PDB file of C-alpha atoms in Angstrom:
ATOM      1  CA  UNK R 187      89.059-113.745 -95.981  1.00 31.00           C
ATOM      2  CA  UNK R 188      87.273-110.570 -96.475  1.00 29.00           C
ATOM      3  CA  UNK R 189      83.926-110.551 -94.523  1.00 30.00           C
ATOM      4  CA  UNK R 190      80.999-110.229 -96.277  1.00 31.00           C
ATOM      5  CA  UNK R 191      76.923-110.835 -95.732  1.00 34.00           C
ATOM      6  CA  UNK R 192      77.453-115.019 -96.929  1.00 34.00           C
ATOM      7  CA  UNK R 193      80.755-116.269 -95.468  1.00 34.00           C
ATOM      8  CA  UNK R 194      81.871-117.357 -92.428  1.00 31.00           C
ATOM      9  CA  UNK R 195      83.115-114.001 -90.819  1.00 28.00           C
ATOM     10  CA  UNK R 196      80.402-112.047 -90.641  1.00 35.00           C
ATOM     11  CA  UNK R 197      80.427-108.027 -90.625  1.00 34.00           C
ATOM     12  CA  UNK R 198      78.914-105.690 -87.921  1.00 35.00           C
ATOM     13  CA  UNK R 199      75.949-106.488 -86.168  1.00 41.00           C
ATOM     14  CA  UNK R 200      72.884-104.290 -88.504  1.00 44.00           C
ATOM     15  CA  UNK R 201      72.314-101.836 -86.321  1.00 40.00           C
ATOM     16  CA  UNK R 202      72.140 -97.584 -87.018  1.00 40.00           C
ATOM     17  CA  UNK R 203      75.570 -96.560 -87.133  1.00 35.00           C
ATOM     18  CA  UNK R 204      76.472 -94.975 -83.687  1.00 39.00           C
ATOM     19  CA  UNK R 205      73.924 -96.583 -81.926  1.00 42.00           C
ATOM     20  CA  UNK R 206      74.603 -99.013 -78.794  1.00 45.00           C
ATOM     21  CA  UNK R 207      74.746-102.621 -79.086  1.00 51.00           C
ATOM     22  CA  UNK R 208      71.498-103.343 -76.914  1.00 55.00           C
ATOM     23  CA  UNK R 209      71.671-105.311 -73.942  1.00 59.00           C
ATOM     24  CA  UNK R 210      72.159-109.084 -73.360  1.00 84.00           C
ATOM     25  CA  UNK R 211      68.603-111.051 -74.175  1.00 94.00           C
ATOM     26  CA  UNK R 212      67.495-113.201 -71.502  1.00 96.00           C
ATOM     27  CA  UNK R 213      65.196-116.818 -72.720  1.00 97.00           C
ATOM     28  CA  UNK R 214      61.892-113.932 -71.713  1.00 96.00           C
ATOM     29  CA  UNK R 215      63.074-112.142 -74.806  1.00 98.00           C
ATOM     30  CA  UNK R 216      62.801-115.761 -77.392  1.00 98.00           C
ATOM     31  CA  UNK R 217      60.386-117.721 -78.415  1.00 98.00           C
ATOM     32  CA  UNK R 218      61.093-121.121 -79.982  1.00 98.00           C
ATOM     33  CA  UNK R 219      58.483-121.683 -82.962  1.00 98.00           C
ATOM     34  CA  UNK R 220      58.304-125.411 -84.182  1.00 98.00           C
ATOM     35  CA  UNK R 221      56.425-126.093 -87.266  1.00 96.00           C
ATOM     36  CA  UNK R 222      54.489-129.874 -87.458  1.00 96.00           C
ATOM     37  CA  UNK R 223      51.638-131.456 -89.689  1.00 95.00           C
ATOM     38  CA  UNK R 224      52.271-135.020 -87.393  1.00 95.00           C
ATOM     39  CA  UNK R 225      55.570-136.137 -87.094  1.00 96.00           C
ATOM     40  CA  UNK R 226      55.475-137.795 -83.574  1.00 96.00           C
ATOM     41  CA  UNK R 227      59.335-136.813 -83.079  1.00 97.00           C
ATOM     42  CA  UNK R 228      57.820-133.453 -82.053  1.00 98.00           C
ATOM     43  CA  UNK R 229      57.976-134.433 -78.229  1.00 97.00           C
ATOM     44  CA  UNK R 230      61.694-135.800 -78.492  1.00 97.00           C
ATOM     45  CA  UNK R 231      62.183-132.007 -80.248  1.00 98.00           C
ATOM     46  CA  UNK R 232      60.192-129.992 -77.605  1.00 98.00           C
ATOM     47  CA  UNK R 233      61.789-131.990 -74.645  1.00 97.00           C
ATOM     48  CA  UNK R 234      65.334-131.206 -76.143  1.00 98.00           C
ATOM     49  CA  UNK R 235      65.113-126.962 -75.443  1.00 98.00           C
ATOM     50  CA  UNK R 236      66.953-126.700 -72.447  1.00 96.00           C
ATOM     51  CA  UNK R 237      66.045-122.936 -71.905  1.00 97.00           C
ATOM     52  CA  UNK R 238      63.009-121.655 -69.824  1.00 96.00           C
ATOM     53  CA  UNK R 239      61.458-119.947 -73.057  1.00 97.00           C
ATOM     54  CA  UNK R 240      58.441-120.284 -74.902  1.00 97.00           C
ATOM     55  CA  UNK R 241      57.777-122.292 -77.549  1.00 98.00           C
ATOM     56  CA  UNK R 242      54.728-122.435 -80.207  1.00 98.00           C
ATOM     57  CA  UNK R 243      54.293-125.815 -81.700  1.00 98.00           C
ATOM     58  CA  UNK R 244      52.088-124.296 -85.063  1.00 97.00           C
ATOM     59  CA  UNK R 245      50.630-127.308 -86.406  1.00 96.00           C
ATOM     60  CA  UNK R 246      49.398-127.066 -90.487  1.00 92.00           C
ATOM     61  CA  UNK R 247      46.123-129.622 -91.396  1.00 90.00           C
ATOM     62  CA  UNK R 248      47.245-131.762 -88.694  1.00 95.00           C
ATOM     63  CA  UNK R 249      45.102-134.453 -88.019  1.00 95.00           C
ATOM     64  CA  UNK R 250      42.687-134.136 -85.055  1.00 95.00           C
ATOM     65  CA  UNK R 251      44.212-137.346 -83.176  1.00 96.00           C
ATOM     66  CA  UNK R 252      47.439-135.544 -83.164  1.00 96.00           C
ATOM     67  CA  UNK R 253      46.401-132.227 -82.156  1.00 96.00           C
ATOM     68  CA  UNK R 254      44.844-134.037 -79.176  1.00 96.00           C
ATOM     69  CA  UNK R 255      48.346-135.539 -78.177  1.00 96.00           C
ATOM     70  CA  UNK R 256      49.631-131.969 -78.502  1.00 96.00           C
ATOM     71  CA  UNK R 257      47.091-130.228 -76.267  1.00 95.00           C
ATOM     72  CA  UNK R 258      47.236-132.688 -73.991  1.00 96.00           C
ATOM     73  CA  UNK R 259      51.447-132.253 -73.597  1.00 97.00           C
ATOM     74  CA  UNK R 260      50.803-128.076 -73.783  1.00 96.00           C
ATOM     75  CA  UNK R 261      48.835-128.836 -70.819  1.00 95.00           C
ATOM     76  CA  UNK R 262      51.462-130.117 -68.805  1.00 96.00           C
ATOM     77  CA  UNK R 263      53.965-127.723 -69.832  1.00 95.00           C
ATOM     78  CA  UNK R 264      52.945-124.215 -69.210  1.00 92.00           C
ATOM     79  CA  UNK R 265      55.913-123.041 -71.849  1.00 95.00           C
ATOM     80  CA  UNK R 266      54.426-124.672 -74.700  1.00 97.00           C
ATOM     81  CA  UNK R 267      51.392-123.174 -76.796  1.00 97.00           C
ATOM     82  CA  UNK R 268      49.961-125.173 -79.815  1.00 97.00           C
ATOM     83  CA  UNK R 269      48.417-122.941 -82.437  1.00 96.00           C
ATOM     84  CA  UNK R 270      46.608-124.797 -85.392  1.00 94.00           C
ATOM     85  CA  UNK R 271      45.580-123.905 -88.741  1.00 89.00           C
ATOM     86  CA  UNK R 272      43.560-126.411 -91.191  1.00 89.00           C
ATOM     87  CA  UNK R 273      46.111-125.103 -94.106  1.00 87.00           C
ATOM     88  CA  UNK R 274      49.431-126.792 -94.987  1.00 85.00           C
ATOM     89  CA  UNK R 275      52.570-124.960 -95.712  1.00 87.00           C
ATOM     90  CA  UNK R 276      55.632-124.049 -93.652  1.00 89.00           C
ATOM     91  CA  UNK R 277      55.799-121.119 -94.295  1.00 90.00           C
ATOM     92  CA  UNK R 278      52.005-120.436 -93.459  1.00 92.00           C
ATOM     93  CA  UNK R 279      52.585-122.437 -89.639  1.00 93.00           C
ATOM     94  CA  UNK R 280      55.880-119.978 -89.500  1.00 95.00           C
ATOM     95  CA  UNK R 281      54.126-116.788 -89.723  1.00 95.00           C
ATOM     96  CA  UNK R 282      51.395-117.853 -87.500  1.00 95.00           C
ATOM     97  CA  UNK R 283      53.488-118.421 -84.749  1.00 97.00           C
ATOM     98  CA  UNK R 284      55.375-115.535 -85.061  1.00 97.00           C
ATOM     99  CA  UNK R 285      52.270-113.610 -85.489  1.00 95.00           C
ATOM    100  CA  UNK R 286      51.493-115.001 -81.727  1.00 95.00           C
ATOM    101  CA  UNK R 287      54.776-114.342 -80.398  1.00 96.00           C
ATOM    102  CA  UNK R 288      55.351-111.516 -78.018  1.00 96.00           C
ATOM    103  CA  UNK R 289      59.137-111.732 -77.779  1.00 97.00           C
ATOM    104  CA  UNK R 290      61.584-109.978 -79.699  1.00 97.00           C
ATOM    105  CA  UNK R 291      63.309-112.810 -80.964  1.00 98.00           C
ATOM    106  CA  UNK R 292      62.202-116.253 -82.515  1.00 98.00           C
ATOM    107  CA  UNK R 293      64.299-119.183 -83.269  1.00 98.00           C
ATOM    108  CA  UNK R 294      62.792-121.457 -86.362  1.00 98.00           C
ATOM    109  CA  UNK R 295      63.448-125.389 -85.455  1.00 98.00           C
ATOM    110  CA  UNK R 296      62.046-128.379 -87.171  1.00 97.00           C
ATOM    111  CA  UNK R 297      60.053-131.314 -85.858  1.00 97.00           C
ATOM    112  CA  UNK R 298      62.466-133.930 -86.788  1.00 97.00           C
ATOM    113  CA  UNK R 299      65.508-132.381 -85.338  1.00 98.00           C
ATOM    114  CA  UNK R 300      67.011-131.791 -81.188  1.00 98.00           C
ATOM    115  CA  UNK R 301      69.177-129.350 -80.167  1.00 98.00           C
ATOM    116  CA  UNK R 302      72.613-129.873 -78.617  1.00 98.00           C
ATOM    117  CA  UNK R 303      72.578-129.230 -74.856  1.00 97.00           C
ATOM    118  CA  UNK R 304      73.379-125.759 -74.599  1.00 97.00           C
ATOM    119  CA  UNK R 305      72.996-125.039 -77.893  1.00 98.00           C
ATOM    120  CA  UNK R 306      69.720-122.430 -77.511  1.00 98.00           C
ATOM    121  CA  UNK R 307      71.680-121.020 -74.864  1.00 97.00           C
ATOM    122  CA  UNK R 308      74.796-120.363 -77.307  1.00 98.00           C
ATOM    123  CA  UNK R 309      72.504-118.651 -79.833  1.00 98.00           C
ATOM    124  CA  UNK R 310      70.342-116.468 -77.542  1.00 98.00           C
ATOM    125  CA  UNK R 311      73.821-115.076 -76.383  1.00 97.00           C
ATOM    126  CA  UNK R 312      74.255-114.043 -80.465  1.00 97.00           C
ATOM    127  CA  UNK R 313      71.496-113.048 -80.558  1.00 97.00           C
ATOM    128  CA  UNK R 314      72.855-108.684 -80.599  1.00 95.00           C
ATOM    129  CA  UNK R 315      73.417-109.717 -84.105  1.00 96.00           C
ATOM    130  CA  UNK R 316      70.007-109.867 -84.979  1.00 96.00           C
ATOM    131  CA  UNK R 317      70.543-113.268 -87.325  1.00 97.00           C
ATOM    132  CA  UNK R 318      72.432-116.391 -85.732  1.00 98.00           C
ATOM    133  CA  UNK R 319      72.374-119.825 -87.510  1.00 98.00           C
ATOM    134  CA  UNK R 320      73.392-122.541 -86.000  1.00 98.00           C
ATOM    135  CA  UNK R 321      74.416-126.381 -87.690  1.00 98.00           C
ATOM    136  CA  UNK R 322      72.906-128.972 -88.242  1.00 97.00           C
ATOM    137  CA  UNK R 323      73.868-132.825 -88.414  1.00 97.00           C
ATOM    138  CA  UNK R 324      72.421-135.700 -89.300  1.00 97.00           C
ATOM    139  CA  UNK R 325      72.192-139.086 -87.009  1.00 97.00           C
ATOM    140  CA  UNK R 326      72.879-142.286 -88.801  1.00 96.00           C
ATOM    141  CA  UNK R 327      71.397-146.177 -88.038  1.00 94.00           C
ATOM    142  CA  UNK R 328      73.188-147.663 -91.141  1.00 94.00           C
ATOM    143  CA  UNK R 329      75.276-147.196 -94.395  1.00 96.00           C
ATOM    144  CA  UNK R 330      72.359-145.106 -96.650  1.00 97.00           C
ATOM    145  CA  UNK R 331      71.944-142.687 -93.567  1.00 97.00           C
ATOM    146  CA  UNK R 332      75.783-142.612 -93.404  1.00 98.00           C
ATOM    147  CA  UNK R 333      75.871-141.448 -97.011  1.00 98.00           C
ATOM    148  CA  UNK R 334      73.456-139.207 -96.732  1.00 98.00           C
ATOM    149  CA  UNK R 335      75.035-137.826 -93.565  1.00 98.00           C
ATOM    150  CA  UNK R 336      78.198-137.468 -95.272  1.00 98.00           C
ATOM    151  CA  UNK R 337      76.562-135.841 -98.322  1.00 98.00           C
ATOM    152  CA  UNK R 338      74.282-133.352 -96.429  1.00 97.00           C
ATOM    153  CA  UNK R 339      77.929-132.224 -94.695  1.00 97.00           C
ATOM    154  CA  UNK R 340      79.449-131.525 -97.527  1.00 97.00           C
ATOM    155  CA  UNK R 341      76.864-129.190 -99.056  1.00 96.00           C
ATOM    156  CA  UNK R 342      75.528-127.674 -96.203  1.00 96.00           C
ATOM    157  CA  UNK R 343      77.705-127.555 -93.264  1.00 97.00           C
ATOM    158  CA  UNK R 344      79.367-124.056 -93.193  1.00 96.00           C
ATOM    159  CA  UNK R 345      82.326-124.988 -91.297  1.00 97.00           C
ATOM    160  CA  UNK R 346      83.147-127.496 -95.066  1.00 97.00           C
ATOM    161  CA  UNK R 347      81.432-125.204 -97.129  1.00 96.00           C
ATOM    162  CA  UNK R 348      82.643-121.465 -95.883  1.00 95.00           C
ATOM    163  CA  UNK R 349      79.856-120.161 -96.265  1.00 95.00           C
ATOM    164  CA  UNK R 350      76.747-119.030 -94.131  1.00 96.00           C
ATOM    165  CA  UNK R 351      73.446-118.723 -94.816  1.00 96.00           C
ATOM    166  CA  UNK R 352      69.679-117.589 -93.333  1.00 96.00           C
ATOM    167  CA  UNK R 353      68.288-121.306 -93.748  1.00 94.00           C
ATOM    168  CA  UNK R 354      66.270-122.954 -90.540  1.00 90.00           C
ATOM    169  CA  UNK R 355      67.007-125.076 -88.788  1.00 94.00           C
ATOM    170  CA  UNK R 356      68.307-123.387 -86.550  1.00 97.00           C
ATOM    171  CA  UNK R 357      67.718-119.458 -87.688  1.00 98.00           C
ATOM    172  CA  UNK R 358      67.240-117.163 -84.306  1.00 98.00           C
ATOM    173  CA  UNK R 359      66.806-113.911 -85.561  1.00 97.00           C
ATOM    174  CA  UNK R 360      65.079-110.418 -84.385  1.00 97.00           C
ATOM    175  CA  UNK R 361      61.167-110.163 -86.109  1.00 96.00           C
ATOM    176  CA  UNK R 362      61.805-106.321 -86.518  1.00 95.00           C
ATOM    177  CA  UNK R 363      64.797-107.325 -89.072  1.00 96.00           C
ATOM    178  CA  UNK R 364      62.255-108.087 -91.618  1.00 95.00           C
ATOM    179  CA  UNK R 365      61.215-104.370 -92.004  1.00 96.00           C
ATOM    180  CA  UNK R 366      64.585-104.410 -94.224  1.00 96.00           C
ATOM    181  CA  UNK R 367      63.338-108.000 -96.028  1.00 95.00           C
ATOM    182  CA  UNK R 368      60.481-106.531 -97.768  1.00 93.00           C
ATOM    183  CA  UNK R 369      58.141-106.451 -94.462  1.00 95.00           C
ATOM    184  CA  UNK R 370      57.050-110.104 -94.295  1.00 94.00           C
ATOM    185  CA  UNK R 371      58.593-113.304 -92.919  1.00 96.00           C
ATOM    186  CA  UNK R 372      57.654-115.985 -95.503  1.00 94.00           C
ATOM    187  CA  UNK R 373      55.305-116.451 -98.185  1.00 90.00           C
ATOM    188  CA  UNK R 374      52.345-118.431 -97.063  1.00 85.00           C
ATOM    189  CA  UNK R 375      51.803-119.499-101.053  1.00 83.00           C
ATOM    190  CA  UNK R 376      55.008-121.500-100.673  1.00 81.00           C
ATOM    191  CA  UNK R 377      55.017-125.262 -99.425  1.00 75.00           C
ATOM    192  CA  UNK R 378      58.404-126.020-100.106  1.00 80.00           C
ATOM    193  CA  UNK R 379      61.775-123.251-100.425  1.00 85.00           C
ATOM    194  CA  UNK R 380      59.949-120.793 -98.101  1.00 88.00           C
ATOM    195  CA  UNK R 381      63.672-120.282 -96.572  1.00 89.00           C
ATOM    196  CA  UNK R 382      65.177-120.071 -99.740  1.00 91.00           C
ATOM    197  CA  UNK R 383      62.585-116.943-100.664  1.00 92.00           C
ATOM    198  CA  UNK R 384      64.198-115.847 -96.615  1.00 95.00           C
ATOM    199  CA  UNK R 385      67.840-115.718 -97.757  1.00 95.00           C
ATOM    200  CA  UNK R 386      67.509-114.059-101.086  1.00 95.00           C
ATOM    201  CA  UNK R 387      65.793-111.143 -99.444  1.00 95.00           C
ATOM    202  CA  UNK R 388      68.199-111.006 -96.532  1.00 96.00           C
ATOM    203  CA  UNK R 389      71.142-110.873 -99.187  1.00 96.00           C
ATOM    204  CA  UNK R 390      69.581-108.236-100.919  1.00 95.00           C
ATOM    205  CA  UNK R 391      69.250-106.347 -97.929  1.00 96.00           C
ATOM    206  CA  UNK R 392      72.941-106.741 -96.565  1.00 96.00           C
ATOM    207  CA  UNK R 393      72.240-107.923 -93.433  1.00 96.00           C
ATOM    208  CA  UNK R 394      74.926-110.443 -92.456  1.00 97.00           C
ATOM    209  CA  UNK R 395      74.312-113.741 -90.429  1.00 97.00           C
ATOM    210  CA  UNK R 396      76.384-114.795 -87.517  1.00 97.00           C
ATOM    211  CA  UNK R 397      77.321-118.282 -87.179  1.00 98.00           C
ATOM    212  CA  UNK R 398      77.806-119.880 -84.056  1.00 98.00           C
ATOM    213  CA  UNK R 399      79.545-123.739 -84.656  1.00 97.00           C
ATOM    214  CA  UNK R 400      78.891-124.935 -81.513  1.00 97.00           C
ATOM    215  CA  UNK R 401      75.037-124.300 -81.745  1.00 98.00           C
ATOM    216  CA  UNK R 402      74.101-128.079 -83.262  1.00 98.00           C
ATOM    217  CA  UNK R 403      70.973-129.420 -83.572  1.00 98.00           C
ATOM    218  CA  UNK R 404      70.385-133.438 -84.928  1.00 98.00           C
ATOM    219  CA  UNK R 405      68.367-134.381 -87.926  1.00 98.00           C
ATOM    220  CA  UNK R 406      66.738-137.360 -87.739  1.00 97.00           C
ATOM    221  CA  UNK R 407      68.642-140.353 -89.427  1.00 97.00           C
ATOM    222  CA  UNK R 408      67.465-140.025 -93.567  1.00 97.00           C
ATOM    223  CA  UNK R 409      67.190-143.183 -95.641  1.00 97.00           C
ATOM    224  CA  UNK R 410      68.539-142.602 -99.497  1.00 97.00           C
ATOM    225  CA  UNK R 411      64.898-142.673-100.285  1.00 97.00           C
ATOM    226  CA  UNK R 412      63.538-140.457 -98.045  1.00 96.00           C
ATOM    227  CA  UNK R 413      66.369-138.358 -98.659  1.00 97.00           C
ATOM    228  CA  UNK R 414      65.492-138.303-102.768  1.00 97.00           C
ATOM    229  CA  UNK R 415      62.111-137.330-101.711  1.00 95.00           C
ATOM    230  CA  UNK R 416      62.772-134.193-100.074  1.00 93.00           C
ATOM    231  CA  UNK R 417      65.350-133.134-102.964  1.00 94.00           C
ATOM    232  CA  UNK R 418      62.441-133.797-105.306  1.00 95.00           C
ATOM    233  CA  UNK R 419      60.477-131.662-103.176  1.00 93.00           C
ATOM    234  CA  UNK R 420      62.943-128.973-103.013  1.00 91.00           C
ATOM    235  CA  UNK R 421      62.769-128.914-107.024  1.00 93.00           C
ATOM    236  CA  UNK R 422      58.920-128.543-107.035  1.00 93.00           C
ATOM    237  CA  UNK R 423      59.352-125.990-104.405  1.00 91.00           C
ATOM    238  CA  UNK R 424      61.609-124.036-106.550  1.00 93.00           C
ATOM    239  CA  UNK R 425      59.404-124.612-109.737  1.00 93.00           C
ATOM    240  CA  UNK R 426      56.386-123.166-107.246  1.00 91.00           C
ATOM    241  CA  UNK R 427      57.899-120.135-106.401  1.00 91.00           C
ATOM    242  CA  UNK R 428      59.840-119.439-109.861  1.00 92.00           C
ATOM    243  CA  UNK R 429      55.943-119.293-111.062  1.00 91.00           C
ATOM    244  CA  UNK R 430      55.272-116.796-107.775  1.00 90.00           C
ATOM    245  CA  UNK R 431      58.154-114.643-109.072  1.00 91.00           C
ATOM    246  CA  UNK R 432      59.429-115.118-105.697  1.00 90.00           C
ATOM    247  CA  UNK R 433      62.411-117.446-106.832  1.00 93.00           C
ATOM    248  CA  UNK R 434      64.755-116.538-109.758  1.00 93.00           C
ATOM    249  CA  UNK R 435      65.443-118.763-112.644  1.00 94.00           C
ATOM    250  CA  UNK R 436      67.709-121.750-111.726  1.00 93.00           C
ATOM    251  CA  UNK R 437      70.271-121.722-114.057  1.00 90.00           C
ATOM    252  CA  UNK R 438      71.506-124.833-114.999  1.00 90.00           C
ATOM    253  CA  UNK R 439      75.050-124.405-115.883  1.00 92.00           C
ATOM    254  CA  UNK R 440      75.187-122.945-112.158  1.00 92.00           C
ATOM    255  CA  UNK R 441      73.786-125.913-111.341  1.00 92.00           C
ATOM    256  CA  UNK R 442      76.358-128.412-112.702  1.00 92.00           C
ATOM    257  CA  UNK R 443      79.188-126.025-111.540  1.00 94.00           C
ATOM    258  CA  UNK R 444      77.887-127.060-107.783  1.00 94.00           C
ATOM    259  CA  UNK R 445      77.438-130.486-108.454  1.00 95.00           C
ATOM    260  CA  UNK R 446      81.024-130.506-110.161  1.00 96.00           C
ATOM    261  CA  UNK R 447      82.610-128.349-107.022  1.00 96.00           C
ATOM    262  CA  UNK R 448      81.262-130.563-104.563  1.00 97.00           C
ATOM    263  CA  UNK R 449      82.368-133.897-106.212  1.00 97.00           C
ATOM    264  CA  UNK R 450      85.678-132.452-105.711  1.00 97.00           C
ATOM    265  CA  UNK R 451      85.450-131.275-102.443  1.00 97.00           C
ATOM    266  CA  UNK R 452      84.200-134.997-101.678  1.00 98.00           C
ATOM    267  CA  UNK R 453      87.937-136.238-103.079  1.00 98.00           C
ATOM    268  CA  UNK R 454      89.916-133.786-101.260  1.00 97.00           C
ATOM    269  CA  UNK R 455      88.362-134.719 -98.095  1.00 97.00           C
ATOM    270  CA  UNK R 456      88.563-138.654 -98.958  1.00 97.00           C
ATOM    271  CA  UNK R 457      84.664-138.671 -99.225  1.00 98.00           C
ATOM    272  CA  UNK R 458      84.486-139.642-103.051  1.00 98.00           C
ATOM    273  CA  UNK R 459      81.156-141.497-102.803  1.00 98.00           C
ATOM    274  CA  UNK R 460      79.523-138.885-100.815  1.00 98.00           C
ATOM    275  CA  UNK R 461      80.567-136.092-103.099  1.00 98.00           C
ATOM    276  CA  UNK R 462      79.045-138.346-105.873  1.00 98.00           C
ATOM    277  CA  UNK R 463      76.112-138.603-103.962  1.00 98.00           C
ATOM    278  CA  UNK R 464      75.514-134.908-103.114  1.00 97.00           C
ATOM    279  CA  UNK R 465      76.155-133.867-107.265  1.00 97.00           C
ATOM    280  CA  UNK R 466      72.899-136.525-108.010  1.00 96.00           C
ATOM    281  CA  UNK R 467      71.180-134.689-105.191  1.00 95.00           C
ATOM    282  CA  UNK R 468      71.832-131.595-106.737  1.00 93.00           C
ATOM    283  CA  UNK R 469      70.963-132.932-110.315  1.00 92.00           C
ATOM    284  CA  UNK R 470      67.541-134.758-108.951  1.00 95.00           C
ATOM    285  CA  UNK R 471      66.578-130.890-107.684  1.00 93.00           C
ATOM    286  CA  UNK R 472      67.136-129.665-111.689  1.00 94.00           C
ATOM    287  CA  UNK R 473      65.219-132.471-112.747  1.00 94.00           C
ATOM    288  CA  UNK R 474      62.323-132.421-110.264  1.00 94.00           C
ATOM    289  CA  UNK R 475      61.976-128.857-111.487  1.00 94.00           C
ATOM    290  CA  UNK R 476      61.873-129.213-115.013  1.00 93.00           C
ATOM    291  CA  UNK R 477      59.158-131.756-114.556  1.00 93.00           C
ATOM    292  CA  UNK R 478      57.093-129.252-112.358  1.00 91.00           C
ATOM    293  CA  UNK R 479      57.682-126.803-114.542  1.00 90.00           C
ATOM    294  CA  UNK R 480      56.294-128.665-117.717  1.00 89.00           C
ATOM    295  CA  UNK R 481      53.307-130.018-115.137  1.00 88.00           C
ATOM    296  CA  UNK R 482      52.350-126.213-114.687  1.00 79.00           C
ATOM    297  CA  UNK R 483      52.231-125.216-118.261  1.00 81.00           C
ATOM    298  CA  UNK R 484      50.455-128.356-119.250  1.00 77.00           C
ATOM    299  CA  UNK R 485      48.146-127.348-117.066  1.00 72.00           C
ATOM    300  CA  UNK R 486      47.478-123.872-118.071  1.00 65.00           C
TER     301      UNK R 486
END
C-alpha cells in the first residue's frame, strides 16, 4: 500500500526537509485536555492517565454543583487544573485549554472514555510525528451495546477500516502544527463536528497522522438509543457547519456508497447485523441533516 496522509502507513514525520527529528518528549512536554459539561465519568477518565503530566479538565456551562466536585478533586491533585467557561461547545472548552497550556504537545480525550494502561505513554513516544491517534473501543453490558460496539468497529476502527484519521479521542498532536491548518485549532461556533472541521484542514495541508494500535482508550458502553442520538447530533453538526462554510456539502450518493461498503464489510467479517446497523447509522446522519437544514431556512 502506497503511504499517503489518510491510510494506515503514514509518510515522514512534517518536519523542514533536512532538519533533525527533535528529541524524545518527556510527560513535562504534554498536557492532557479533557473537555466536560457534567458527565460524572470524568473522575474514572482523569484517574485512568497513568503519566505524571498535566491535565486541564475545561468544563463548558457546567453546572455550579459540578464545578464544585471538580475543584474540590483539582485540589487534591496538583496535576489537574479545571478551567470553566459559562459557554457550551467542544470546540470552545478545546481551545480554552489549549490556550492555557504551556506544553508543546496536547492530547484531546473525552469524558466518557479511559485510557489503556500505558497507552499515553505509547503516544507521547509518537509524538516526533507531530499527529498520533490512537483507538478507541467501546465496553458493552448487553446485546444493544454489543451492536453498537460491533458497528462503531467497523466504521471507525482503522485497523478494519485502513484508514487513519485526525478525530479525538485520542488525537496527541504538536499546537505549532496548526500554523499549517489555517492558524486555529477548532471553531468555537461549532457544537457538534468540530473534529471533522480538524481533519479536513489537516488533509488539505498534507500533514500525515501516525497511528499507534496499541494506544486504546474505552468508550463508555452506548445503548442503541443513546447511540441514535449522537448520530443525529453528528447530522445537525454537519448541517451547522455546512451553513458556517466550514463543512462541505454532504453528498448523498457518497453517502449510500459508505453505508453500502460497510454492509459488506459487515458480511465478510461474519458481522451481517452490525454492518446493517452501521449503514442506518450512516443514513440517520443524512437524515438528521436534511431536517436541520430545512429547520435553518425555515427560519430565515
Amino acid at each position: 500500500m502506497t503511504p499517503d496522509s489518510t491510510g494506515p502507513f503514514p509518510g515522514p514525520p512534517p518536519f523542514p526537509h533536512g532538519s533533525p527529528r527533535p528529541a524524545p518528549f518527556s510527560p513535562d512536554d504534554l498536557t492532557v485536555v479533557v473537555p466536560v459539561r457534567d458527565d460524572p465519568l470524568i473522575y474514572r477518565c482523569l484517574a485512568s492517565v497513568d503519566l505524571p503530566c498535566p491535565v486541564v479538565v475545561s468544563t463548558n456551562g457546567s453546572p455550579s454543583w459540578f464545578l464544585e466536585g471538580l475543584t474540590a478533586y483539582a485540589k487534591a491533585v496538583p496535576r489537574v487544573t479545571v478551567l470553566s467557561a459559562p459557554e457550551s461547545g467542544i470546540g470552545l472548552a478545546y481551545n480554552h485549554a489549549i490556550e492555557h497550556a504551556v506544553t508543546p504537545l496536547v492530547l484531546l480525550m473525552d469524558s466518557d472514555c479511559v485510557f489503556e494502561p500505558g497507552a499515553v505513554a505509547a503516544m507521547l513516544a509518537e509524538a516526533s510525528h507531530g499527529l498520533v491517534k490512537g483507538r478507541v473501543r467501546f465496553e458493552t453490558s448487553g446485546r444493544g451495546s454489543r451492536l453498537v460496539a460491533a458497528a462503531r468497529r467497523l466504521t471507525e476502527d482503522p485497523l478494519v477500516t485502513k484508514k487513519v484519521n485526525a478525530y479525538s479521542p485520542p488525537l496527541l498532536y504538536r499546537t505549532d502544527i496548526v500554523d499549517r491548518m489555517g492558524g486555529y485549532h477548532f471553531d468555537t461556533a461549532m457544537k457538534w463536528r468540530e473534529d471533522r472541521d480538524f481533519e479536513l484542514r489537516r488533509r488539505r495541508s498534507g500533514l500525515p497522522v501516525r497511528l499507534v494500535p496499541e494506544a486504546v482508550v474505552w468508550h463508555k458502553p452506548l445503548s442503541v438509543r443513546d447511540d441514535l442520538r449522537s448520530v443525529r447530533a453528528y447530522g445537525a453538526g454537519q448541517a451547522h457547519g455546512e451553513s458556517l462554510k466550514l463543512l462541505p456539502a454532504m453528498s448523498l450518493p457518497h453517502e449510500v456508497r459508505k453505508a453500502v461498503t460497510v454492509v459488506r464489510r459487515g458480511a465478510r467479517r461474519g458481522e451481517v447485523a452490525a454492518g446493517l446497523y452501521a449503514a442506518l447509522r450512516n443514513l440517520v446522519v443524512v437524515a438528521s441533516r436534511g431536517t436541520a437544514l430545512r429547520r435553518r431556512r425555515g427560519a430565515k
